Short mmCIF file of C-alpha atoms in Angstrom, two decimals:
data_model
loop_
_atom_site.label_atom_id
_atom_site.label_comp_id
_atom_site.label_asym_id
_atom_site.label_seq_id
_atom_site.Cartn_x
_atom_site.Cartn_y
_atom_site.Cartn_z
CA GLY V 1 -6.61 52.96 -49.21
CA ALA V 2 -5.17 53.90 -45.99
CA GLY V 3 -6.06 52.00 -43.03
CA VAL V 4 -6.40 53.24 -39.41
CA SER V 5 -3.21 54.73 -38.24
CA GLN V 6 -2.04 55.30 -34.79
CA SER V 7 1.07 57.24 -33.36
CA PRO V 8 3.35 56.67 -31.62
CA SER V 9 3.89 53.30 -32.18
CA ASN V 10 5.65 52.70 -29.00
CA LYS V 11 5.93 55.10 -25.79
CA VAL V 12 7.89 54.83 -22.78
CA THR V 13 7.45 57.13 -20.08
CA GLU V 14 7.62 57.84 -16.46
CA LYS V 15 5.27 57.09 -13.80
CA GLY V 16 3.34 60.11 -13.30
CA LYS V 17 3.84 62.03 -16.87
CA ASP V 18 0.96 62.63 -18.94
CA VAL V 19 0.88 60.91 -22.50
CA GLU V 20 -1.17 61.66 -25.50
CA LEU V 21 -1.95 59.16 -28.08
CA ARG V 22 -3.18 59.51 -31.72
CA CYS V 23 -5.56 57.93 -33.85
CA ASP V 24 -6.23 58.70 -37.63
CA PRO V 25 -9.17 56.68 -38.72
CA ILE V 26 -10.17 55.47 -42.21
CA SER V 27 -11.35 58.64 -44.28
CA GLY V 28 -15.37 58.64 -44.11
CA HIS V 29 -15.77 56.64 -40.75
CA THR V 30 -17.86 58.18 -38.60
CA ALA V 31 -17.63 56.00 -35.51
CA LEU V 32 -14.13 55.60 -33.96
CA TYR V 33 -13.48 53.63 -30.81
CA TRP V 34 -10.73 53.02 -28.55
CA TYR V 35 -9.75 49.86 -26.60
CA ARG V 36 -6.76 48.79 -24.16
CA GLN V 37 -5.62 45.33 -24.52
CA ARG V 38 -3.03 44.24 -21.38
CA LEU V 39 -0.44 41.52 -21.92
CA GLY V 40 -1.87 38.45 -22.68
CA GLN V 41 -5.63 39.61 -22.38
CA GLY V 42 -8.75 40.51 -24.44
CA LEU V 43 -9.37 44.17 -25.59
CA GLU V 44 -11.22 46.53 -23.07
CA PHE V 45 -13.71 49.07 -24.59
CA LEU V 46 -12.63 52.34 -23.35
CA ILE V 47 -14.63 55.06 -25.43
CA TYR V 48 -16.59 55.50 -28.55
CA PHE V 49 -17.47 58.38 -30.80
CA GLN V 50 -20.09 58.86 -33.45
CA GLY V 51 -20.15 61.73 -35.34
CA ASN V 52 -21.35 64.82 -33.23
CA SER V 53 -23.01 62.53 -30.60
CA ALA V 54 -21.63 62.69 -27.10
CA PRO V 55 -19.27 60.13 -26.71
CA ASP V 56 -19.94 56.81 -24.87
CA LYS V 57 -17.18 56.95 -22.20
CA SER V 58 -18.65 54.01 -20.21
CA GLY V 59 -15.36 51.97 -20.43
CA LEU V 60 -12.74 54.75 -19.03
CA PRO V 61 -11.05 53.16 -16.21
CA SER V 62 -10.56 56.60 -14.12
CA ASP V 63 -10.78 60.16 -14.48
CA ARG V 64 -7.01 60.07 -15.80
CA PHE V 65 -8.33 58.89 -18.70
CA SER V 66 -9.98 61.25 -21.46
CA ALA V 67 -10.18 61.28 -25.23
CA GLU V 68 -11.22 63.73 -27.70
CA ARG V 69 -12.22 63.75 -31.59
CA THR V 70 -12.72 66.88 -33.89
CA GLY V 71 -15.59 66.23 -35.89
CA GLU V 72 -15.27 62.72 -37.99
CA SER V 73 -11.15 63.16 -38.21
CA VAL V 74 -8.35 62.69 -35.55
CA SER V 75 -8.95 61.35 -32.18
CA THR V 76 -6.40 61.63 -28.96
CA LEU V 77 -6.58 59.83 -26.20
CA THR V 78 -4.78 61.27 -23.05
CA ILE V 79 -3.62 59.58 -19.77
CA GLN V 80 -2.52 62.03 -17.04
CA ARG V 81 -0.64 60.80 -14.31
CA THR V 82 0.38 57.52 -15.62
CA GLN V 83 0.80 54.49 -13.40
CA GLN V 84 2.48 51.14 -14.11
CA GLU V 85 -0.78 49.49 -14.52
CA ASP V 86 -1.42 51.68 -17.41
CA SER V 87 1.14 50.06 -19.46
CA ALA V 88 -0.86 48.09 -22.34
CA VAL V 89 -1.44 48.37 -26.16
CA TYR V 90 -4.20 50.87 -27.04
CA LEU V 91 -5.74 50.02 -29.97
CA CYS V 92 -7.98 52.47 -31.97
CA ALA V 93 -10.52 51.13 -34.63
CA SER V 94 -12.88 53.13 -36.75
CA SER V 95 -16.11 51.92 -38.57
CA LEU V 96 -18.75 53.51 -40.54
CA ALA V 97 -21.97 54.62 -38.86
CA LEU V 98 -23.63 52.04 -36.58
CA ARG V 99 -26.86 51.00 -37.77
CA ARG V 100 -29.07 48.28 -36.16
CA PHE V 101 -28.93 44.97 -37.68
CA THR V 102 -26.30 45.59 -40.01
CA TYR V 103 -22.79 44.37 -39.99
CA ASN V 104 -20.28 47.24 -39.05
CA GLU V 105 -16.69 45.82 -39.42
CA GLN V 106 -14.52 47.80 -37.31
CA PHE V 107 -11.15 48.10 -38.56
CA PHE V 108 -8.11 48.61 -36.23
CA GLY V 109 -4.95 50.21 -36.08
CA PRO V 110 -1.43 48.78 -35.33
CA GLY V 111 -1.82 50.01 -31.75
CA THR V 112 0.46 52.05 -29.30
CA ARG V 113 2.32 50.01 -26.85
CA LEU V 114 2.60 52.31 -23.73
CA THR V 115 5.34 51.39 -20.85
CA VAL V 116 5.43 53.04 -17.53
CA LEU V 117 8.25 52.87 -16.00
CA ALA L 1 -20.73 38.09 -15.35
CA GLN L 2 -18.46 37.85 -18.24
CA LYS L 3 -20.59 38.36 -21.41
CA ILE L 4 -17.98 36.40 -23.73
CA THR L 5 -16.57 33.03 -22.60
CA GLN L 6 -13.85 31.47 -24.51
CA THR L 7 -12.93 28.70 -22.46
CA GLN L 8 -9.60 27.40 -24.53
CA PRO L 9 -6.72 29.38 -23.31
CA GLY L 10 -4.58 27.42 -25.80
CA MET L 11 -5.32 24.80 -28.90
CA PHE L 12 -2.97 22.79 -30.94
CA VAL L 13 -3.70 21.31 -34.38
CA GLN L 14 -2.23 19.52 -37.11
CA GLU L 15 -1.59 21.29 -40.48
CA LYS L 16 -4.31 20.66 -42.90
CA GLU L 17 -6.90 19.44 -39.90
CA ALA L 18 -9.86 21.09 -38.96
CA VAL L 19 -10.35 23.19 -35.44
CA THR L 20 -13.19 24.78 -33.43
CA LEU L 21 -12.63 27.39 -31.08
CA ASP L 22 -15.08 27.62 -28.53
CA CYS L 23 -17.01 30.95 -27.58
CA THR L 24 -19.98 31.48 -25.45
CA TYR L 25 -22.03 34.53 -24.62
CA ASP L 26 -24.51 36.03 -22.51
CA THR L 27 -26.97 38.74 -23.39
CA SER L 28 -30.37 39.74 -22.85
CA ASP L 29 -30.95 41.44 -26.15
CA GLN L 30 -32.70 39.84 -29.08
CA SER L 31 -30.47 42.02 -31.27
CA TYR L 32 -26.80 41.55 -31.49
CA GLY L 33 -23.79 40.74 -33.48
CA LEU L 34 -21.20 38.23 -32.87
CA PHE L 35 -17.62 38.55 -34.29
CA TRP L 36 -14.24 36.64 -34.75
CA TYR L 37 -10.93 38.28 -34.95
CA LYS L 38 -7.62 36.99 -35.44
CA GLN L 39 -4.48 38.76 -33.77
CA PRO L 40 -0.98 37.33 -34.93
CA SER L 41 2.28 38.10 -33.11
CA SER L 42 2.49 41.27 -34.83
CA GLY L 43 -0.32 42.62 -33.22
CA GLU L 44 -3.15 43.84 -35.63
CA MET L 45 -6.40 42.57 -35.20
CA ILE L 46 -7.99 41.33 -38.28
CA PHE L 47 -11.49 40.44 -38.92
CA LEU L 48 -12.58 37.02 -39.70
CA ILE L 49 -16.11 36.38 -39.69
CA TYR L 50 -19.47 38.17 -38.75
CA GLN L 51 -22.75 36.48 -37.41
CA GLY L 52 -26.19 38.70 -37.03
CA SER L 53 -28.40 37.26 -34.32
CA TYR L 54 -31.05 37.27 -36.88
CA ASP L 55 -29.17 35.36 -39.27
CA GLU L 56 -30.73 32.11 -39.96
CA GLN L 57 -27.83 30.50 -41.85
CA ASN L 58 -24.35 29.91 -40.34
CA ALA L 59 -21.80 32.60 -41.63
CA THR L 60 -18.84 31.26 -43.89
CA GLU L 61 -15.74 33.02 -45.10
CA GLY L 62 -13.69 31.01 -46.83
CA ARG L 63 -12.03 28.41 -44.64
CA TYR L 64 -13.81 30.09 -41.71
CA SER L 65 -17.33 29.08 -40.65
CA LEU L 66 -19.20 30.00 -37.74
CA ASN L 67 -20.99 27.39 -35.96
CA PHE L 68 -23.99 29.50 -34.39
CA GLN L 69 -26.56 27.85 -32.02
CA LYS L 70 -28.51 30.30 -30.82
CA ALA L 71 -30.21 28.62 -28.05
CA ARG L 72 -27.22 27.56 -26.39
CA LYS L 73 -25.73 30.92 -26.76
CA SER L 74 -22.41 29.92 -28.51
CA ALA L 75 -20.86 31.26 -31.51
CA ASN L 76 -17.69 28.54 -32.39
CA LEU L 77 -15.30 29.18 -35.01
CA VAL L 78 -14.45 26.67 -37.55
CA ILE L 79 -10.93 26.60 -39.25
CA SER L 80 -10.93 23.94 -42.21
CA ALA L 81 -7.54 22.80 -43.69
CA SER L 82 -5.43 24.86 -41.03
CA GLN L 83 -2.36 26.43 -42.21
CA LEU L 84 0.77 27.44 -40.56
CA GLY L 85 -0.23 31.02 -40.83
CA ASP L 86 -3.19 30.48 -38.64
CA SER L 87 -1.23 30.33 -35.66
CA ALA L 88 -2.29 33.13 -33.54
CA MET L 89 -4.60 34.54 -30.85
CA TYR L 90 -8.48 34.35 -31.72
CA PHE L 91 -10.69 36.57 -30.27
CA CYS L 92 -14.63 36.45 -29.99
CA ALA L 93 -16.62 39.51 -29.67
CA MET L 94 -19.86 40.53 -29.26
CA ARG L 95 -21.74 43.79 -30.39
CA GLU L 96 -25.41 44.27 -28.74
CA ASP L 97 -27.45 46.63 -30.83
CA THR L 98 -29.39 48.28 -28.10
CA GLY L 99 -29.80 52.14 -27.79
CA THR L 100 -26.50 53.59 -28.71
CA ALA L 101 -24.67 50.41 -27.71
CA SER L 102 -21.64 50.29 -30.55
CA LYS L 103 -18.78 48.67 -28.59
CA LEU L 104 -17.61 45.21 -28.99
CA THR L 105 -17.17 42.89 -26.06
CA PHE L 106 -14.20 40.52 -26.42
CA GLY L 107 -13.49 37.48 -24.89
CA THR L 108 -9.92 36.61 -23.45
CA GLY L 109 -9.03 34.64 -26.58
CA THR L 110 -7.83 31.54 -27.49
CA ARG L 111 -3.95 31.20 -28.97
CA LEU L 112 -3.88 28.58 -31.91
CA GLN L 113 -0.69 26.89 -32.77
CA VAL L 114 -0.73 24.91 -35.86
CA THR L 115 1.78 21.99 -36.30
CA LEU L 116 3.43 20.21 -38.92
#
């Protein structure tokens, strides 16, 4: 079946512009996650959606970052007034609903490489 | 304080040899999960293996095994019979099963290079 897809695969933008990144999770996956990976570093958690629950936004680095998800489908991550430090690969992942004591593998998309000039 | 520590920024191993990638973690929770992911140069994250904190036996998946030492809070990945295709970044991650906690906390990774 289809995996997690993300678009665009690459985005180059000028400092100060807004960007929107899109994630299509695996069908049936109620949980969706956004991560950021700066060059040569590990993944930083940004935000998590689980069904209709309030999202966990604890990882968003500033109020320039926001994300939306409609139901259990597509999610968009928006970065307003981009800065050069926002340059990174933004990875989306999805999984089945989180349940304690169970293994909930997160399936990752290929990422969007964002370059802010 | 870092929750996941990977102290080896880079490792070399000869083809067909075994290699251990270190991972230590810090949590006060009793329930958590530990994951290893592989990230080749193409960038995708590939799940390798999972260990639950209550699992009594070490997890194994083919050539991958997880050496879980709960008292030491370590979850080292062992790759047996290394192959050239194993060359990649390897990330250890932890999920804490408290409340609505769901995110994975990743270490900084270890770059593994398999040589002939």
